[in-house]
Amino acid sequence: MKLTFKIKRFNELSLPELYESLQLRSEVFVVEQNCINQDVDGKDTKAIHVLGMFDNTVVAYARLF
């Protein structure tokens, strides 16, 4: 399997993609980087979402503004 990328607007994300993205963001920024800023910040609806997929699982993620 290889890493593939999906590029979507907020309203194009499936519920599983959104959930996995938020879960990954929380794991990386809140847990690993001990960042106490609120991650769900109201900006997701304005962003372009880039999801790195491996075996149908989100393993990489970025928001572009």
PDB file of N, CA, C and O in Angstrom:
ATOM      1  N   MET A   1       0.836  -1.176   0.000  1.00  0.00           N
ATOM      2  CA  MET A   1       0.000   0.000   0.000  1.00  0.00           C
ATOM      3  C   MET A   1       0.880   1.238   0.000  1.00  0.00           C
ATOM      4  O   MET A   1       1.985   1.218   0.488  1.00  0.00           O
ATOM      5  N   LYS A   2       0.338   2.322  -0.514  1.00  0.00           N
ATOM      6  CA  LYS A   2       1.088   3.568  -0.524  1.00  0.00           C
ATOM      7  C   LYS A   2       0.255   4.690   0.067  1.00  0.00           C
ATOM      8  O   LYS A   2      -0.969   4.589   0.166  1.00  0.00           O
ATOM      9  N   LEU A   3       0.923   5.746   0.447  1.00  0.00           N
ATOM     10  CA  LEU A   3       0.263   6.920   0.983  1.00  0.00           C
ATOM     11  C   LEU A   3      -0.397   7.667  -0.170  1.00  0.00           C
ATOM     12  O   LEU A   3       0.233   7.948  -1.179  1.00  0.00           O
ATOM     13  N   THR A   4      -1.676   7.960  -0.018  1.00  0.00           N
ATOM     14  CA  THR A   4      -2.404   8.749  -1.010  1.00  0.00           C
ATOM     15  C   THR A   4      -2.973   9.982  -0.311  1.00  0.00           C
ATOM     16  O   THR A   4      -3.101  10.009   0.918  1.00  0.00           O
ATOM     17  N   PHE A   5      -3.282  10.991  -1.093  1.00  0.00           N
ATOM     18  CA  PHE A   5      -3.786  12.233  -0.522  1.00  0.00           C
ATOM     19  C   PHE A   5      -5.160  12.568  -1.073  1.00  0.00           C
ATOM     20  O   PHE A   5      -5.436  12.350  -2.247  1.00  0.00           O
ATOM     21  N   LYS A   6      -6.000  13.093  -0.199  1.00  0.00           N
ATOM     22  CA  LYS A   6      -7.307  13.621  -0.576  1.00  0.00           C
ATOM     23  C   LYS A   6      -7.298  15.098  -0.213  1.00  0.00           C
ATOM     24  O   LYS A   6      -6.819  15.478   0.859  1.00  0.00           O
ATOM     25  N   ILE A   7      -7.827  15.915  -1.092  1.00  0.00           N
ATOM     26  CA  ILE A   7      -7.938  17.354  -0.847  1.00  0.00           C
ATOM     27  C   ILE A   7      -9.420  17.695  -0.914  1.00  0.00           C
ATOM     28  O   ILE A   7     -10.064  17.464  -1.943  1.00  0.00           O
ATOM     29  N   LYS A   8      -9.952  18.243   0.197  1.00  0.00           N
ATOM     30  CA  LYS A   8     -11.391  18.472   0.282  1.00  0.00           C
ATOM     31  C   LYS A   8     -11.705  19.760   1.031  1.00  0.00           C
ATOM     32  O   LYS A   8     -10.950  20.197   1.884  1.00  0.00           O
ATOM     33  N   ARG A   9     -12.860  20.302   0.713  1.00  0.00           N
ATOM     34  CA  ARG A   9     -13.428  21.382   1.520  1.00  0.00           C
ATOM     35  C   ARG A   9     -14.161  20.727   2.692  1.00  0.00           C
ATOM     36  O   ARG A   9     -14.439  19.529   2.674  1.00  0.00           O
ATOM     37  N   PHE A  10     -14.473  21.527   3.702  1.00  0.00           N
ATOM     38  CA  PHE A  10     -15.089  21.000   4.918  1.00  0.00           C
ATOM     39  C   PHE A  10     -16.360  20.199   4.633  1.00  0.00           C
ATOM     40  O   PHE A  10     -16.544  19.099   5.142  1.00  0.00           O
ATOM     41  N   ASN A  11     -17.232  20.747   3.779  1.00  0.00           N
ATOM     42  CA  ASN A  11     -18.508  20.075   3.517  1.00  0.00           C
ATOM     43  C   ASN A  11     -18.363  18.815   2.669  1.00  0.00           C
ATOM     44  O   ASN A  11     -19.329  18.083   2.494  1.00  0.00           O
ATOM     45  N   GLU A  12     -17.173  18.552   2.165  1.00  0.00           N
ATOM     46  CA  GLU A  12     -16.919  17.336   1.390  1.00  0.00           C
ATOM     47  C   GLU A  12     -16.364  16.197   2.250  1.00  0.00           C
ATOM     48  O   GLU A  12     -16.302  15.052   1.796  1.00  0.00           O
ATOM     49  N   LEU A  13     -15.953  16.515   3.474  1.00  0.00           N
ATOM     50  CA  LEU A  13     -15.409  15.485   4.358  1.00  0.00           C
ATOM     51  C   LEU A  13     -16.521  14.536   4.811  1.00  0.00           C
ATOM     52  O   LEU A  13     -17.609  14.972   5.179  1.00  0.00           O
ATOM     53  N   SER A  14     -16.231  13.254   4.797  1.00  0.00           N
ATOM     54  CA  SER A  14     -17.167  12.293   5.369  1.00  0.00           C
ATOM     55  C   SER A  14     -17.050  12.364   6.892  1.00  0.00           C
ATOM     56  O   SER A  14     -16.055  12.879   7.425  1.00  0.00           O
ATOM     57  N   LEU A  15     -18.034  11.850   7.588  1.00  0.00           N
ATOM     58  CA  LEU A  15     -17.948  11.830   9.054  1.00  0.00           C
ATOM     59  C   LEU A  15     -16.730  11.051   9.546  1.00  0.00           C
ATOM     60  O   LEU A  15     -16.031  11.520  10.448  1.00  0.00           O
ATOM     61  N   PRO A  16     -16.421   9.867   8.985  1.00  0.00           N
ATOM     62  CA  PRO A  16     -15.211   9.168   9.424  1.00  0.00           C
ATOM     63  C   PRO A  16     -13.929   9.972   9.151  1.00  0.00           C
ATOM     64  O   PRO A  16     -13.021   9.984   9.981  1.00  0.00           O
ATOM     65  N   GLU A  17     -13.849  10.656   8.008  1.00  0.00           N
ATOM     66  CA  GLU A  17     -12.665  11.478   7.713  1.00  0.00           C
ATOM     67  C   GLU A  17     -12.537  12.617   8.707  1.00  0.00           C
ATOM     68  O   GLU A  17     -11.438  12.896   9.206  1.00  0.00           O
ATOM     69  N   LEU A  18     -13.647  13.282   9.010  1.00  0.00           N
ATOM     70  CA  LEU A  18     -13.620  14.369   9.981  1.00  0.00           C
ATOM     71  C   LEU A  18     -13.207  13.856  11.352  1.00  0.00           C
ATOM     72  O   LEU A  18     -12.335  14.437  12.011  1.00  0.00           O
ATOM     73  N   TYR A  19     -13.801  12.764  11.789  1.00  0.00           N
ATOM     74  CA  TYR A  19     -13.490  12.195  13.101  1.00  0.00           C
ATOM     75  C   TYR A  19     -12.008  11.802  13.187  1.00  0.00           C
ATOM     76  O   TYR A  19     -11.324  12.140  14.155  1.00  0.00           O
ATOM     77  N   GLU A  20     -11.513  11.094  12.176  1.00  0.00           N
ATOM     78  CA  GLU A  20     -10.106  10.665  12.190  1.00  0.00           C
ATOM     79  C   GLU A  20      -9.161  11.862  12.148  1.00  0.00           C
ATOM     80  O   GLU A  20      -8.107  11.844  12.792  1.00  0.00           O
ATOM     81  N   SER A  21      -9.532  12.902  11.404  1.00  0.00           N
ATOM     82  CA  SER A  21      -8.703  14.106  11.333  1.00  0.00           C
ATOM     83  C   SER A  21      -8.630  14.794  12.690  1.00  0.00           C
ATOM     84  O   SER A  21      -7.550  15.172  13.148  1.00  0.00           O
ATOM     85  N   LEU A  22      -9.784  14.962  13.325  1.00  0.00           N
ATOM     86  CA  LEU A  22      -9.795  15.597  14.649  1.00  0.00           C
ATOM     87  C   LEU A  22      -9.056  14.754  15.677  1.00  0.00           C
ATOM     88  O   LEU A  22      -8.352  15.285  16.546  1.00  0.00           O
ATOM     89  N   GLN A  23      -9.194  13.446  15.573  1.00  0.00           N
ATOM     90  CA  GLN A  23      -8.492  12.543  16.488  1.00  0.00           C
ATOM     91  C   GLN A  23      -6.975  12.676  16.305  1.00  0.00           C
ATOM     92  O   GLN A  23      -6.235  12.764  17.289  1.00  0.00           O
ATOM     93  N   LEU A  24      -6.515  12.712  15.059  1.00  0.00           N
ATOM     94  CA  LEU A  24      -5.084  12.848  14.781  1.00  0.00           C
ATOM     95  C   LEU A  24      -4.567  14.204  15.238  1.00  0.00           C
ATOM     96  O   LEU A  24      -3.496  14.293  15.849  1.00  0.00           O
ATOM     97  N   ARG A  25      -5.318  15.260  14.960  1.00  0.00           N
ATOM     98  CA  ARG A  25      -4.912  16.598  15.409  1.00  0.00           C
ATOM     99  C   ARG A  25      -4.784  16.640  16.925  1.00  0.00           C
ATOM    100  O   ARG A  25      -3.815  17.199  17.463  1.00  0.00           O
ATOM    101  N   SER A  26      -5.729  16.055  17.635  1.00  0.00           N
ATOM    102  CA  SER A  26      -5.678  16.026  19.091  1.00  0.00           C
ATOM    103  C   SER A  26      -4.463  15.242  19.588  1.00  0.00           C
ATOM    104  O   SER A  26      -3.765  15.673  20.502  1.00  0.00           O
ATOM    105  N   GLU A  27      -4.216  14.107  18.964  1.00  0.00           N
ATOM    106  CA  GLU A  27      -3.067  13.269  19.358  1.00  0.00           C
ATOM    107  C   GLU A  27      -1.758  14.023  19.179  1.00  0.00           C
ATOM    108  O   GLU A  27      -0.903  14.017  20.055  1.00  0.00           O
ATOM    109  N   VAL A  28      -1.597  14.694  18.056  1.00  0.00           N
ATOM    110  CA  VAL A  28      -0.333  15.365  17.756  1.00  0.00           C
ATOM    111  C   VAL A  28      -0.176  16.658  18.551  1.00  0.00           C
ATOM    112  O   VAL A  28       0.837  16.866  19.214  1.00  0.00           O
ATOM    113  N   PHE A  29      -1.170  17.536  18.484  1.00  0.00           N
ATOM    114  CA  PHE A  29      -0.994  18.861  19.077  1.00  0.00           C
ATOM    115  C   PHE A  29      -1.266  18.898  20.569  1.00  0.00           C
ATOM    116  O   PHE A  29      -0.542  19.555  21.306  1.00  0.00           O
ATOM    117  N   VAL A  30      -2.286  18.209  21.031  1.00  0.00           N
ATOM    118  CA  VAL A  30      -2.630  18.279  22.452  1.00  0.00           C
ATOM    119  C   VAL A  30      -1.769  17.325  23.273  1.00  0.00           C
ATOM    120  O   VAL A  30      -1.168  17.706  24.270  1.00  0.00           O
ATOM    121  N   VAL A  31      -1.678  16.075  22.830  1.00  0.00           N
ATOM    122  CA  VAL A  31      -0.966  15.065  23.615  1.00  0.00           C
ATOM    123  C   VAL A  31       0.546  15.154  23.397  1.00  0.00           C
ATOM    124  O   VAL A  31       1.302  15.386  24.337  1.00  0.00           O
ATOM    125  N   GLU A  32       1.007  14.975  22.152  1.00  0.00           N
ATOM    126  CA  GLU A  32       2.444  14.902  21.898  1.00  0.00           C
ATOM    127  C   GLU A  32       3.157  16.237  22.086  1.00  0.00           C
ATOM    128  O   GLU A  32       4.264  16.279  22.602  1.00  0.00           O
ATOM    129  N   GLN A  33       2.531  17.335  21.645  1.00  0.00           N
ATOM    130  CA  GLN A  33       3.200  18.633  21.727  1.00  0.00           C
ATOM    131  C   GLN A  33       2.771  19.443  22.942  1.00  0.00           C
ATOM    132  O   GLN A  33       3.224  20.571  23.134  1.00  0.00           O
ATOM    133  N   ASN A  34       1.891  18.847  23.751  1.00  0.00           N
ATOM    134  CA  ASN A  34       1.428  19.492  24.980  1.00  0.00           C
ATOM    135  C   ASN A  34       0.940  20.920  24.723  1.00  0.00           C
ATOM    136  O   ASN A  34       1.224  21.841  25.472  1.00  0.00           O
ATOM    137  N   CYS A  35       0.220  21.092  23.625  1.00  0.00           N
ATOM    138  CA  CYS A  35      -0.318  22.390  23.229  1.00  0.00           C
ATOM    139  C   CYS A  35      -1.732  22.518  23.794  1.00  0.00           C
ATOM    140  O   CYS A  35      -2.617  21.741  23.436  1.00  0.00           O
ATOM    141  N   ILE A  36      -1.944  23.491  24.645  1.00  0.00           N
ATOM    142  CA  ILE A  36      -3.236  23.592  25.313  1.00  0.00           C
ATOM    143  C   ILE A  36      -4.212  24.524  24.593  1.00  0.00           C
ATOM    144  O   ILE A  36      -5.269  24.827  25.103  1.00  0.00           O
ATOM    145  N   ASN A  37      -3.871  24.965  23.394  1.00  0.00           N
ATOM    146  CA  ASN A  37      -4.798  25.786  22.615  1.00  0.00           C
ATOM    147  C   ASN A  37      -5.966  24.943  22.132  1.00  0.00           C
ATOM    148  O   ASN A  37      -5.820  23.757  21.850  1.00  0.00           O
ATOM    149  N   GLN A  38      -7.120  25.574  22.009  1.00  0.00           N
ATOM    150  CA  GLN A  38      -8.293  24.855  21.526  1.00  0.00           C
ATOM    151  C   GLN A  38      -8.105  24.547  20.056  1.00  0.00           C
ATOM    152  O   GLN A  38      -7.922  25.433  19.230  1.00  0.00           O
ATOM    153  N   ASP A  39      -8.144  23.271  19.707  1.00  0.00           N
ATOM    154  CA  ASP A  39      -7.922  22.857  18.325  1.00  0.00           C
ATOM    155  C   ASP A  39      -9.152  23.075  17.461  1.00  0.00           C
ATOM    156  O   ASP A  39      -9.055  23.482  16.321  1.00  0.00           O
ATOM    157  N   VAL A  40     -10.329  22.792  17.981  1.00  0.00           N
ATOM    158  CA  VAL A  40     -11.558  23.039  17.231  1.00  0.00           C
ATOM    159  C   VAL A  40     -11.850  24.528  17.411  1.00  0.00           C
ATOM    160  O   VAL A  40     -12.442  24.953  18.390  1.00  0.00           O
ATOM    161  N   ASP A  41     -11.382  25.311  16.432  1.00  0.00           N
ATOM    162  CA  ASP A  41     -11.318  26.758  16.572  1.00  0.00           C
ATOM    163  C   ASP A  41     -12.266  27.527  15.652  1.00  0.00           C
ATOM    164  O   ASP A  41     -12.158  28.737  15.527  1.00  0.00           O
ATOM    165  N   GLY A  42     -13.165  26.833  14.978  1.00  0.00           N
ATOM    166  CA  GLY A  42     -14.100  27.513  14.098  1.00  0.00           C
ATOM    167  C   GLY A  42     -13.552  27.840  12.726  1.00  0.00           C
ATOM    168  O   GLY A  42     -14.236  28.455  11.918  1.00  0.00           O
ATOM    169  N   LYS A  43     -12.313  27.447  12.455  1.00  0.00           N
ATOM    170  CA  LYS A  43     -11.694  27.757  11.168  1.00  0.00           C
ATOM    171  C   LYS A  43     -11.802  26.616  10.155  1.00  0.00           C
ATOM    172  O   LYS A  43     -11.467  26.791   8.995  1.00  0.00           O
ATOM    173  N   ASP A  44     -12.252  25.465  10.598  1.00  0.00           N
ATOM    174  CA  ASP A  44     -12.308  24.303   9.708  1.00  0.00           C
ATOM    175  C   ASP A  44     -13.208  24.528   8.499  1.00  0.00           C
ATOM    176  O   ASP A  44     -12.921  24.039   7.412  1.00  0.00           O
ATOM    177  N   THR A  45     -14.287  25.274   8.674  1.00  0.00           N
ATOM    178  CA  THR A  45     -15.212  25.484   7.559  1.00  0.00           C
ATOM    179  C   THR A  45     -14.603  26.349   6.462  1.00  0.00           C
ATOM    180  O   THR A  45     -15.056  26.302   5.320  1.00  0.00           O
ATOM    181  N   LYS A  46     -13.570  27.133   6.789  1.00  0.00           N
ATOM    182  CA  LYS A  46     -12.920  28.008   5.816  1.00  0.00           C
ATOM    183  C   LYS A  46     -11.686  27.359   5.177  1.00  0.00           C
ATOM    184  O   LYS A  46     -11.164  27.867   4.193  1.00  0.00           O
ATOM    185  N   ALA A  47     -11.204  26.270   5.733  1.00  0.00           N
ATOM    186  CA  ALA A  47      -9.944  25.661   5.309  1.00  0.00           C
ATOM    187  C   ALA A  47     -10.127  24.665   4.170  1.00  0.00           C
ATOM    188  O   ALA A  47     -11.214  24.123   3.966  1.00  0.00           O
ATOM    189  N   ILE A  48      -9.046  24.425   3.473  1.00  0.00           N
ATOM    190  CA  ILE A  48      -8.927  23.287   2.571  1.00  0.00           C
ATOM    191  C   ILE A  48      -8.250  22.200   3.398  1.00  0.00           C
ATOM    192  O   ILE A  48      -7.244  22.449   4.071  1.00  0.00           O
ATOM    193  N   HIS A  49      -8.779  20.993   3.363  1.00  0.00           N
ATOM    194  CA  HIS A  49      -8.281  19.898   4.194  1.00  0.00           C
ATOM    195  C   HIS A  49      -7.519  18.907   3.329  1.00  0.00           C
ATOM    196  O   HIS A  49      -8.042  18.431   2.320  1.00  0.00           O
ATOM    197  N   VAL A  50      -6.291  18.619   3.735  1.00  0.00           N
ATOM    198  CA  VAL A  50      -5.454  17.650   3.031  1.00  0.00           C
ATOM    199  C   VAL A  50      -5.279  16.451   3.951  1.00  0.00           C
ATOM    200  O   VAL A  50      -4.749  16.579   5.054  1.00  0.00           O
ATOM    201  N   LEU A  51      -5.778  15.310   3.494  1.00  0.00           N
ATOM    202  CA  LEU A  51      -5.717  14.092   4.294  1.00  0.00           C
ATOM    203  C   LEU A  51      -4.758  13.112   3.642  1.00  0.00           C
ATOM    204  O   LEU A  51      -4.926  12.762   2.469  1.00  0.00           O
ATOM    205  N   GLY A  52      -3.761  12.675   4.386  1.00  0.00           N
ATOM    206  CA  GLY A  52      -2.870  11.611   3.939  1.00  0.00           C
ATOM    207  C   GLY A  52      -3.455  10.288   4.389  1.00  0.00           C
ATOM    208  O   GLY A  52      -3.649  10.058   5.583  1.00  0.00           O
ATOM    209  N   MET A  53      -3.777   9.444   3.426  1.00  0.00           N
ATOM    210  CA  MET A  53      -4.464   8.183   3.716  1.00  0.00           C
ATOM    211  C   MET A  53      -3.534   6.994   3.489  1.00  0.00           C
ATOM    212  O   MET A  53      -2.849   6.921   2.472  1.00  0.00           O
ATOM    213  N   PHE A  54      -3.531   6.083   4.433  1.00  0.00           N
ATOM    214  CA  PHE A  54      -2.806   4.823   4.303  1.00  0.00           C
ATOM    215  C   PHE A  54      -3.738   3.727   4.779  1.00  0.00           C
ATOM    216  O   PHE A  54      -4.216   3.772   5.919  1.00  0.00           O
ATOM    217  N   ASP A  55      -4.030   2.794   3.911  1.00  0.00           N
ATOM    218  CA  ASP A  55      -4.921   1.682   4.248  1.00  0.00           C
ATOM    219  C   ASP A  55      -6.273   2.197   4.770  1.00  0.00           C
ATOM    220  O   ASP A  55      -6.781   1.737   5.783  1.00  0.00           O
ATOM    221  N   ASN A  56      -6.826   3.214   4.086  1.00  0.00           N
ATOM    222  CA  ASN A  56      -8.116   3.826   4.427  1.00  0.00           C
ATOM    223  C   ASN A  56      -8.155   4.463   5.813  1.00  0.00           C
ATOM    224  O   ASN A  56      -9.221   4.569   6.420  1.00  0.00           O
ATOM    225  N   THR A  57      -7.003   4.875   6.315  1.00  0.00           N
ATOM    226  CA  THR A  57      -6.908   5.533   7.617  1.00  0.00           C
ATOM    227  C   THR A  57      -6.164   6.852   7.449  1.00  0.00           C
ATOM    228  O   THR A  57      -5.163   6.910   6.732  1.00  0.00           O
ATOM    229  N   VAL A  58      -6.634   7.909   8.106  1.00  0.00           N
ATOM    230  CA  VAL A  58      -5.950   9.198   8.064  1.00  0.00           C
ATOM    231  C   VAL A  58      -4.682   9.099   8.917  1.00  0.00           C
ATOM    232  O   VAL A  58      -4.759   8.876  10.120  1.00  0.00           O
ATOM    233  N   VAL A  59      -3.518   9.256   8.273  1.00  0.00           N
ATOM    234  CA  VAL A  59      -2.246   9.189   8.986  1.00  0.00           C
ATOM    235  C   VAL A  59      -1.473  10.503   8.900  1.00  0.00           C
ATOM    236  O   VAL A  59      -0.460  10.676   9.578  1.00  0.00           O
ATOM    237  N   ALA A  60      -1.948  11.422   8.060  1.00  0.00           N
ATOM    238  CA  ALA A  60      -1.339  12.736   7.922  1.00  0.00           C
ATOM    239  C   ALA A  60      -2.459  13.726   7.625  1.00  0.00           C
ATOM    240  O   ALA A  60      -3.467  13.375   7.017  1.00  0.00           O
ATOM    241  N   TYR A  61      -2.262  14.969   8.072  1.00  0.00           N
ATOM    242  CA  TYR A  61      -3.357  15.930   7.917  1.00  0.00           C
ATOM    243  C   TYR A  61      -2.807  17.340   7.939  1.00  0.00           C
ATOM    244  O   TYR A  61      -1.872  17.642   8.681  1.00  0.00           O
ATOM    245  N   ALA A  62      -3.410  18.208   7.130  1.00  0.00           N
ATOM    246  CA  ALA A  62      -3.068  19.636   7.150  1.00  0.00           C
ATOM    247  C   ALA A  62      -4.293  20.445   6.775  1.00  0.00           C
ATOM    248  O   ALA A  62      -5.127  20.001   5.991  1.00  0.00           O
ATOM    249  N   ARG A  63      -4.374  21.633   7.363  1.00  0.00           N
ATOM    250  CA  ARG A  63      -5.389  22.610   6.948  1.00  0.00           C
ATOM    251  C   ARG A  63      -4.664  23.715   6.199  1.00  0.00           C
ATOM    252  O   ARG A  63      -3.637  24.215   6.652  1.00  0.00           O
ATOM    253  N   LEU A  64      -5.216  24.104   5.060  1.00  0.00           N
ATOM    254  CA  LEU A  64      -4.634  25.186   4.278  1.00  0.00           C
ATOM    255  C   LEU A  64      -5.600  26.356   4.256  1.00  0.00           C
ATOM    256  O   LEU A  64      -6.803  26.180   4.083  1.00  0.00           O
ATOM    257  N   PHE A  65      -5.041  27.545   4.432  1.00  0.00           N
ATOM    258  CA  PHE A  65      -5.862  28.766   4.424  1.00  0.00           C
ATOM    259  C   PHE A  65      -5.377  29.700   3.345  1.00  0.00           C
ATOM    260  O   PHE A  65      -4.230  29.829   3.075  1.00  0.00           O
TER     261      PHE A  65
END
